[in-house]
């Protein structure tokens, strides 16, 4: 929730000042910090076994850190501070690696769900006869 509030306030400040140079950072913060986290939350809520896993909590914490670093770096870069370039690069790599972690968690969980469904199929077939 903090990311979306900060992103919205940042957008209002840009509108009041008529300086939209940090708009790419504002957009990254809202997309990665609000939309992506919301989607992760929906997926984890729909998969309770994964929702309770430490790996899911770690994935979300790393995403939050990477998003904050990326937004700061992009903001610095687009407001004329070249020091933001390596900061944005580090944040981008953290977010990329964390998305790969999320993909691995989803793939592993979907495989486990398929195995559970296969285990239940014979029991359901014999129960009906």
PDB file of C-alpha atoms in Angstrom:
ATOM      1  CA  UNK A   1       0.000   0.000   0.000  1.00  0.00           C
ATOM      2  CA  UNK A   2       2.885   2.364   0.745  1.00  0.00           C
ATOM      3  CA  UNK A   3       4.164   2.186  -2.836  1.00  0.00           C
ATOM      4  CA  UNK A   4       0.869   3.276  -4.362  1.00  0.00           C
ATOM      5  CA  UNK A   5       0.462   6.138  -1.890  1.00  0.00           C
ATOM      6  CA  UNK A   6       4.014   7.348  -2.528  1.00  0.00           C
ATOM      7  CA  UNK A   7       3.480   6.958  -6.277  1.00  0.00           C
ATOM      8  CA  UNK A   8       0.240   8.938  -6.181  1.00  0.00           C
ATOM      9  CA  UNK A   9       1.700  11.723  -4.045  1.00  0.00           C
ATOM     10  CA  UNK A  10       4.736  11.821  -6.337  1.00  0.00           C
ATOM     11  CA  UNK A  11       2.405  12.201  -9.334  1.00  0.00           C
ATOM     12  CA  UNK A  12       0.538  15.044  -7.644  1.00  0.00           C
ATOM     13  CA  UNK A  13       3.809  16.788  -6.795  1.00  0.00           C
ATOM     14  CA  UNK A  14       4.923  16.478 -10.429  1.00  0.00           C
ATOM     15  CA  UNK A  15       1.605  17.925 -11.597  1.00  0.00           C
ATOM     16  CA  UNK A  16       1.765  20.869  -9.188  1.00  0.00           C
ATOM     17  CA  UNK A  17       5.374  21.666 -10.062  1.00  0.00           C
ATOM     18  CA  UNK A  18       4.820  21.097 -13.806  1.00  0.00           C
ATOM     19  CA  UNK A  19       8.071  19.082 -13.749  1.00  0.00           C
ATOM     20  CA  UNK A  20       7.385  15.602 -15.099  1.00  0.00           C
ATOM     21  CA  UNK A  21      11.017  14.586 -15.518  1.00  0.00           C
ATOM     22  CA  UNK A  22      10.672  11.838 -12.909  1.00  0.00           C
ATOM     23  CA  UNK A  23       7.592  10.333 -14.601  1.00  0.00           C
ATOM     24  CA  UNK A  24       9.401   7.098 -15.593  1.00  0.00           C
ATOM     25  CA  UNK A  25      10.318   6.464 -11.938  1.00  0.00           C
ATOM     26  CA  UNK A  26       6.770   7.274 -10.852  1.00  0.00           C
ATOM     27  CA  UNK A  27       5.452   4.768 -13.424  1.00  0.00           C
ATOM     28  CA  UNK A  28       7.935   2.069 -12.347  1.00  0.00           C
ATOM     29  CA  UNK A  29       6.999   2.571  -8.711  1.00  0.00           C
ATOM     30  CA  UNK A  30       3.277   2.247  -9.411  1.00  0.00           C
ATOM     31  CA  UNK A  31       3.597  -0.693 -11.791  1.00  0.00           C
ATOM     32  CA  UNK A  32       6.167  -2.738  -9.909  1.00  0.00           C
ATOM     33  CA  UNK A  33       5.290  -1.575  -6.418  1.00  0.00           C
ATOM     34  CA  UNK A  34       1.517  -1.685  -6.652  1.00  0.00           C
ATOM     35  CA  UNK A  35       0.282  -3.705  -9.614  1.00  0.00           C
ATOM     36  CA  UNK A  36       2.886  -6.479  -9.487  1.00  0.00           C
ATOM     37  CA  UNK A  37       2.672  -6.892  -5.726  1.00  0.00           C
ATOM     38  CA  UNK A  38      -1.116  -7.016  -6.015  1.00  0.00           C
ATOM     39  CA  UNK A  39      -0.869  -9.774  -8.627  1.00  0.00           C
ATOM     40  CA  UNK A  40       1.604 -11.729  -6.488  1.00  0.00           C
ATOM     41  CA  UNK A  41      -0.819 -11.420  -3.577  1.00  0.00           C
ATOM     42  CA  UNK A  42      -3.720 -12.735  -5.638  1.00  0.00           C
ATOM     43  CA  UNK A  43      -1.688 -15.718  -6.838  1.00  0.00           C
ATOM     44  CA  UNK A  44      -0.441 -16.549  -3.350  1.00  0.00           C
ATOM     45  CA  UNK A  45      -3.952 -16.201  -1.893  1.00  0.00           C
ATOM     46  CA  UNK A  46      -5.298 -18.619  -4.503  1.00  0.00           C
ATOM     47  CA  UNK A  47      -2.558 -21.121  -3.583  1.00  0.00           C
ATOM     48  CA  UNK A  48      -2.648 -21.348   0.236  1.00  0.00           C
ATOM     49  CA  UNK A  49       0.175 -23.877   0.505  1.00  0.00           C
ATOM     50  CA  UNK A  50       2.482 -21.485  -1.310  1.00  0.00           C
ATOM     51  CA  UNK A  51       1.081 -18.466   0.549  1.00  0.00           C
ATOM     52  CA  UNK A  52       2.339 -19.927   3.817  1.00  0.00           C
ATOM     53  CA  UNK A  53       5.785 -20.803   2.445  1.00  0.00           C
ATOM     54  CA  UNK A  54       8.851 -18.874   3.528  1.00  0.00           C
ATOM     55  CA  UNK A  55       9.977 -18.739  -0.086  1.00  0.00           C
ATOM     56  CA  UNK A  56       6.887 -16.691  -1.005  1.00  0.00           C
ATOM     57  CA  UNK A  57       7.542 -14.221   1.817  1.00  0.00           C
ATOM     58  CA  UNK A  58      11.170 -13.954   0.725  1.00  0.00           C
ATOM     59  CA  UNK A  59      10.118 -13.373  -2.888  1.00  0.00           C
ATOM     60  CA  UNK A  60       7.841 -10.504  -1.875  1.00  0.00           C
ATOM     61  CA  UNK A  61      10.475  -8.877   0.373  1.00  0.00           C
ATOM     62  CA  UNK A  62      13.122  -9.056  -2.340  1.00  0.00           C
ATOM     63  CA  UNK A  63      10.630  -7.574  -4.839  1.00  0.00           C
ATOM     64  CA  UNK A  64       9.928  -4.653  -2.486  1.00  0.00           C
ATOM     65  CA  UNK A  65      13.647  -3.970  -2.045  1.00  0.00           C
ATOM     66  CA  UNK A  66      14.374  -4.242  -5.776  1.00  0.00           C
ATOM     67  CA  UNK A  67      11.445  -1.991  -6.663  1.00  0.00           C
ATOM     68  CA  UNK A  68      12.549   0.698  -4.205  1.00  0.00           C
ATOM     69  CA  UNK A  69      16.132   0.620  -5.502  1.00  0.00           C
ATOM     70  CA  UNK A  70      14.971   0.659  -9.134  1.00  0.00           C
ATOM     71  CA  UNK A  71      12.567   3.574  -8.602  1.00  0.00           C
ATOM     72  CA  UNK A  72      15.232   5.638  -6.841  1.00  0.00           C
ATOM     73  CA  UNK A  73      17.771   4.919  -9.563  1.00  0.00           C
ATOM     74  CA  UNK A  74      15.360   5.726 -12.401  1.00  0.00           C
ATOM     75  CA  UNK A  75      14.246   8.881 -10.584  1.00  0.00           C
ATOM     76  CA  UNK A  76      17.813  10.066 -10.152  1.00  0.00           C
ATOM     77  CA  UNK A  77      18.702   9.259 -13.731  1.00  0.00           C
ATOM     78  CA  UNK A  78      15.714  11.069 -15.239  1.00  0.00           C
ATOM     79  CA  UNK A  79      16.256  14.167 -13.094  1.00  0.00           C
ATOM     80  CA  UNK A  80      19.787  14.625 -14.368  1.00  0.00           C
ATOM     81  CA  UNK A  81      21.844  12.630 -11.861  1.00  0.00           C
ATOM     82  CA  UNK A  82      23.996  10.053 -13.695  1.00  0.00           C
ATOM     83  CA  UNK A  83      24.695   8.249 -10.406  1.00  0.00           C
ATOM     84  CA  UNK A  84      21.193   6.820 -10.802  1.00  0.00           C
ATOM     85  CA  UNK A  85      22.247   4.643 -13.744  1.00  0.00           C
ATOM     86  CA  UNK A  86      24.101   1.936 -11.754  1.00  0.00           C
ATOM     87  CA  UNK A  87      21.475   2.118  -8.995  1.00  0.00           C
ATOM     88  CA  UNK A  88      18.709   1.506 -11.544  1.00  0.00           C
ATOM     89  CA  UNK A  89      20.771  -1.312 -13.066  1.00  0.00           C
ATOM     90  CA  UNK A  90      21.133  -3.064  -9.701  1.00  0.00           C
ATOM     91  CA  UNK A  91      17.415  -2.618  -8.976  1.00  0.00           C
ATOM     92  CA  UNK A  92      16.541  -3.974 -12.420  1.00  0.00           C
ATOM     93  CA  UNK A  93      18.666  -7.074 -11.904  1.00  0.00           C
ATOM     94  CA  UNK A  94      17.188  -7.704  -8.459  1.00  0.00           C
ATOM     95  CA  UNK A  95      13.641  -7.414  -9.851  1.00  0.00           C
ATOM     96  CA  UNK A  96      14.501  -9.661 -12.812  1.00  0.00           C
ATOM     97  CA  UNK A  97      16.028 -12.359 -10.615  1.00  0.00           C
ATOM     98  CA  UNK A  98      13.085 -12.111  -8.247  1.00  0.00           C
ATOM     99  CA  UNK A  99      10.627 -12.543 -11.131  1.00  0.00           C
ATOM    100  CA  UNK A 100      12.535 -15.684 -12.075  1.00  0.00           C
ATOM    101  CA  UNK A 101      12.166 -16.846  -8.453  1.00  0.00           C
ATOM    102  CA  UNK A 102       8.413 -16.200  -8.645  1.00  0.00           C
ATOM    103  CA  UNK A 103       8.227 -18.134 -11.913  1.00  0.00           C
ATOM    104  CA  UNK A 104      10.094 -21.039 -10.332  1.00  0.00           C
ATOM    105  CA  UNK A 105       7.738 -20.998  -7.333  1.00  0.00           C
ATOM    106  CA  UNK A 106       4.705 -20.985  -9.642  1.00  0.00           C
ATOM    107  CA  UNK A 107       6.109 -23.769 -11.831  1.00  0.00           C
ATOM    108  CA  UNK A 108       7.003 -25.892  -8.806  1.00  0.00           C
ATOM    109  CA  UNK A 109       3.598 -25.281  -7.214  1.00  0.00           C
ATOM    110  CA  UNK A 110       1.660 -26.020 -10.412  1.00  0.00           C
ATOM    111  CA  UNK A 111       3.534 -29.325 -10.710  1.00  0.00           C
ATOM    112  CA  UNK A 112       2.658 -30.194  -7.119  1.00  0.00           C
ATOM    113  CA  UNK A 113      -0.998 -29.286  -7.759  1.00  0.00           C
ATOM    114  CA  UNK A 114      -1.048 -31.574 -10.824  1.00  0.00           C
ATOM    115  CA  UNK A 115       0.458 -34.423  -8.769  1.00  0.00           C
ATOM    116  CA  UNK A 116      -2.231 -33.943  -6.086  1.00  0.00           C
ATOM    117  CA  UNK A 117      -4.981 -34.006  -8.742  1.00  0.00           C
ATOM    118  CA  UNK A 118      -3.581 -37.248 -10.219  1.00  0.00           C
ATOM    119  CA  UNK A 119      -3.496 -38.840  -6.761  1.00  0.00           C
ATOM    120  CA  UNK A 120      -7.173 -37.987  -6.241  1.00  0.00           C
ATOM    121  CA  UNK A 121      -8.417 -39.185  -9.652  1.00  0.00           C
ATOM    122  CA  UNK A 122      -8.354 -42.957  -8.968  1.00  0.00           C
ATOM    123  CA  UNK A 123     -10.124 -42.468  -5.646  1.00  0.00           C
ATOM    124  CA  UNK A 124     -12.869 -40.472  -7.325  1.00  0.00           C
ATOM    125  CA  UNK A 125     -13.256 -43.075 -10.095  1.00  0.00           C
ATOM    126  CA  UNK A 126     -13.640 -46.003  -7.654  1.00  0.00           C
ATOM    127  CA  UNK A 127     -15.954 -44.052  -5.379  1.00  0.00           C
ATOM    128  CA  UNK A 128     -18.467 -43.687  -8.215  1.00  0.00           C
ATOM    129  CA  UNK A 129     -18.712 -47.433  -9.010  1.00  0.00           C
TER     130      UNK A 129
END
